[in-house]
Short mmCIF file of C-alpha atoms in Angstrom, two decimals:
data_model
loop_
_atom_site.label_atom_id
_atom_site.label_comp_id
_atom_site.label_asym_id
_atom_site.label_seq_id
_atom_site.Cartn_x
_atom_site.Cartn_y
_atom_site.Cartn_z
CA SER A 1 60.15 293.85 0.18
CA GLU A 2 59.88 295.82 3.32
CA LYS A 3 59.76 292.50 5.32
CA TYR A 4 63.25 292.04 4.22
CA GLY A 5 64.55 295.49 4.81
CA PHE A 6 64.21 296.89 1.15
CA SER A 7 62.18 299.60 -0.34
CA PRO A 8 60.18 298.63 -3.30
CA SER A 9 62.64 300.17 -5.72
CA GLN A 10 65.56 298.53 -4.12
CA PHE A 11 64.03 294.99 -3.63
CA ALA A 12 65.81 293.64 -6.71
CA CYS A 13 69.05 294.26 -4.92
CA MET A 14 68.39 291.15 -2.77
CA PHE A 15 68.73 288.89 -5.75
CA ILE A 16 72.15 287.68 -6.45
CA PRO A 17 72.38 285.90 -9.76
CA ASN A 18 73.91 282.29 -9.49
CA THR A 19 72.99 278.77 -10.27
CA TYR A 20 70.78 277.49 -7.36
CA GLU A 21 69.21 274.00 -6.58
CA ILE A 22 65.76 274.53 -5.50
CA TYR A 23 62.83 272.24 -5.11
CA SER A 24 59.58 272.24 -7.26
CA THR A 25 57.69 272.43 -3.99
CA PHE A 26 59.02 275.85 -3.22
CA SER A 27 56.31 278.56 -2.96
CA SER A 28 57.14 282.02 -3.95
CA ASP A 29 57.46 282.84 -0.23
CA ASP A 30 59.90 280.06 0.07
CA PHE A 31 61.94 281.37 -3.00
CA ILE A 32 62.02 284.89 -1.59
CA SER A 33 63.22 283.63 1.78
CA PHE A 34 65.85 281.38 0.17
CA MET A 35 67.09 284.40 -1.93
CA ALA A 36 67.27 286.54 1.33
CA THR A 37 69.55 283.77 2.75
CA GLN A 38 71.79 283.82 -0.39
CA TYR A 39 72.02 287.63 -0.17
CA LYS A 40 73.13 287.36 3.43
CA THR A 41 75.78 284.76 2.47
CA PHE A 42 77.23 286.86 -0.50
CA TRP A 43 77.41 290.01 1.71
CA ASN A 44 79.97 288.60 4.05
CA SER A 45 82.26 290.64 6.37
CA ASN A 46 84.90 291.29 3.61
CA ARG A 47 82.32 292.78 1.16
CA LEU A 48 80.48 294.64 3.92
CA GLU A 49 83.83 296.21 4.96
CA LYS A 50 84.70 297.16 1.41
CA ALA A 51 81.16 298.84 1.00
CA SER A 52 81.69 300.66 4.29
CA LYS A 53 84.99 302.06 3.18
CA LEU A 54 83.24 303.28 0.00
CA GLY A 55 80.57 305.00 2.07
CA LEU A 56 77.83 302.97 0.33
CA SER A 57 75.22 300.75 1.54
CA GLN A 58 74.94 297.21 0.01
CA SER A 59 71.79 298.32 -1.95
CA GLU A 60 73.85 301.39 -3.22
CA VAL A 61 76.77 299.21 -4.37
CA THR A 62 74.36 296.92 -6.20
CA ILE A 63 72.72 299.99 -7.80
CA LEU A 64 76.04 301.29 -9.03
CA ALA A 65 76.95 297.80 -10.23
CA SER A 66 73.79 297.75 -12.27
CA ILE A 67 74.81 300.93 -14.04
CA VAL A 68 78.39 299.70 -14.54
CA GLN A 69 77.18 296.46 -16.02
CA SER A 70 74.57 298.30 -18.20
CA GLU A 71 77.42 300.59 -19.52
CA GLN A 72 79.66 297.66 -20.35
CA SER A 73 77.86 294.33 -20.98
CA LEU A 74 80.67 292.82 -23.21
CA LYS A 75 84.07 293.50 -21.66
CA TYR A 76 84.19 292.51 -17.98
CA ASP A 77 87.81 293.75 -17.76
CA GLU A 78 86.57 297.34 -17.99
CA HIS A 79 84.06 297.15 -14.96
CA SER A 80 86.49 298.25 -12.12
CA LYS A 81 87.63 301.31 -14.34
CA ILE A 82 84.15 302.42 -15.01
CA ALA A 83 83.23 301.91 -11.37
CA GLY A 84 86.06 304.10 -10.36
CA LEU A 85 84.84 306.72 -12.69
CA TYR A 86 81.35 306.84 -11.29
CA ILE A 87 82.83 306.84 -7.76
CA ASN A 88 85.00 309.87 -8.70
CA ARG A 89 81.85 311.58 -9.87
CA LEU A 90 79.97 310.72 -6.73
CA ASN A 91 82.80 311.88 -4.67
CA LYS A 92 82.91 315.25 -6.51
CA ASN A 93 79.11 315.58 -6.22
CA MET A 94 78.75 315.53 -9.97
CA LYS A 95 75.78 314.03 -11.89
CA LEU A 96 76.40 310.54 -12.94
CA GLN A 97 75.26 311.19 -16.65
CA ALA A 98 74.93 307.54 -17.23
CA ASP A 99 73.16 306.69 -20.58
CA PRO A 100 71.87 303.38 -19.36
CA THR A 101 69.80 305.10 -16.67
CA VAL A 102 68.08 307.30 -19.11
CA LYS A 103 67.28 304.26 -21.41
CA PHE A 104 65.78 302.55 -18.38
CA ALA A 105 63.73 305.65 -17.53
CA LEU A 106 62.51 305.80 -21.05
CA ASN A 107 61.94 301.99 -21.02
CA MET A 108 64.00 301.79 -24.17
CA PRO A 109 66.84 299.48 -23.39
CA GLU A 110 67.73 298.86 -27.14
CA LEU A 111 68.11 302.53 -27.99
CA LYS A 112 71.42 302.86 -29.77
CA ARG A 113 72.04 306.53 -29.46
CA LEU A 114 70.79 309.19 -26.97
CA TYR A 115 69.85 312.70 -28.30
CA TYR A 116 69.19 315.62 -26.15
CA ARG A 117 65.53 315.26 -26.27
CA HIS A 118 66.00 311.91 -24.35
CA LEU A 119 67.78 313.61 -21.63
CA GLU A 120 64.93 315.66 -20.72
CA ILE A 121 62.74 312.87 -19.24
CA ASP A 122 61.79 313.82 -15.74
CA SER A 123 62.56 310.61 -13.79
CA PRO A 124 64.52 309.90 -10.71
CA TYR A 125 66.40 307.33 -12.93
CA ASN A 126 67.60 310.24 -15.26
CA THR A 127 71.17 310.77 -13.89
CA TYR A 128 71.56 313.66 -16.36
CA LYS A 129 68.92 315.46 -14.41
CA TYR A 130 69.47 314.27 -10.74
CA LYS A 131 72.55 313.84 -8.81
CA GLY A 132 73.56 310.75 -6.96
CA LEU A 133 72.34 307.22 -7.55
CA PRO A 134 69.02 306.42 -8.82
CA PRO A 135 66.45 304.95 -6.43
CA GLY A 136 66.92 301.21 -7.57
CA PRO A 137 69.03 299.09 -9.83
CA ILE A 138 68.50 299.25 -13.52
CA CYS A 139 69.13 295.47 -13.83
CA ILE A 140 70.07 292.53 -11.51
CA PRO A 141 73.86 292.74 -11.84
CA ASP A 142 76.39 289.87 -11.94
CA PRO A 143 78.24 289.24 -8.67
CA ARG A 144 81.44 289.79 -10.41
CA VAL A 145 80.35 293.40 -11.25
CA ILE A 146 79.40 294.01 -7.63
CA ASP A 147 82.99 292.80 -6.74
CA ALA A 148 84.37 295.19 -9.49
CA VAL A 149 82.66 297.98 -7.68
CA LEU A 150 84.01 296.97 -4.21
CA THR A 151 87.40 296.69 -5.79
CA TYR A 152 87.09 299.66 -8.05
CA GLN A 153 90.14 301.15 -9.99
CA LYS A 154 91.56 304.25 -8.44
CA HIS A 155 92.32 306.84 -11.14
CA THR A 156 91.29 310.51 -12.16
CA TYR A 157 88.85 309.74 -14.96
CA LEU A 158 85.46 311.60 -14.92
CA PHE A 159 84.28 310.92 -18.59
CA MET A 160 84.02 307.94 -20.86
CA CYS A 161 82.94 307.63 -24.50
CA ALA A 162 82.60 304.52 -26.54
CA GLN A 163 85.60 304.02 -28.84
CA PRO A 164 84.90 304.74 -32.54
CA THR A 165 85.32 300.97 -33.38
CA PHE A 166 83.23 297.82 -32.76
CA SER A 167 85.63 296.79 -30.05
CA GLY A 168 83.13 297.45 -27.18
CA TYR A 169 85.77 299.41 -25.27
CA HIS A 170 85.64 303.01 -24.04
CA ASN A 171 88.07 305.90 -24.15
CA PHE A 172 88.49 307.52 -20.64
CA SER A 173 89.38 311.05 -19.78
CA SER A 174 89.97 313.22 -16.84
CA THR A 175 89.03 316.56 -18.54
CA ASN A 176 85.93 317.68 -20.48
CA ALA A 177 88.14 319.07 -23.27
CA GLN A 178 89.63 315.56 -23.83
CA HIS A 179 86.11 313.98 -23.55
CA GLU A 180 84.67 316.35 -26.06
CA LYS A 181 87.41 315.21 -28.60
CA TYR A 182 86.64 311.56 -28.11
CA LYS A 183 82.93 312.30 -28.34
CA LYS A 184 83.38 314.05 -31.71
CA GLU A 185 85.51 311.13 -32.99
CA TYR A 186 82.80 308.74 -31.83
CA THR A 187 79.81 310.72 -33.29
CA ASP A 188 81.73 311.10 -36.64
CA TRP A 189 82.24 307.33 -36.63
CA LEU A 190 78.50 306.73 -35.98
CA LYS A 191 77.65 309.00 -39.03
CA ARG A 192 80.19 307.13 -41.17
CA GLU A 193 78.70 303.81 -40.14
CA ASN A 194 75.16 305.07 -40.48
CA ILE A 195 74.24 304.20 -36.88
CA HIS A 196 71.18 306.10 -35.52
#
């Protein structure tokens, strides 16, 4: 990983999901070298300029995209809005408080609901405990999600909560008071639906 300029925790940032044609004679080293070339192609001057304007490195953009994709794996039209929310939190020096990072730290990706006891895990991936981005991506994000981060939606939202429906969408708010109202609606719905 260091040969390609990545720390071990950020090495996954080099892999850009796509459909590639490779040969059966490729060794693992050939494959890694091939992926490094694809990475350099993906991170063209346009994307590099957008990352620079955000004040984030390519790896940091990918790490943020991994969180955005893990927050919203169903509705791609929400990605740029979620990215904007996390960028707002980073700019205000707030903790990201992203549930998927805690699930990653716990190695429990299928966990439906986080409780306070889950938020206590001492891990650099626990964004409820530590400010800033985690040390590496929590998944390998789709290139469309990386682009959604680079072209994030500008707004004042700082909070999001799943809607109390099976729609897969979120309610967004700029104030904690509004967020608490949405959170109560959601937890009441979870109880009614008997979701643990």
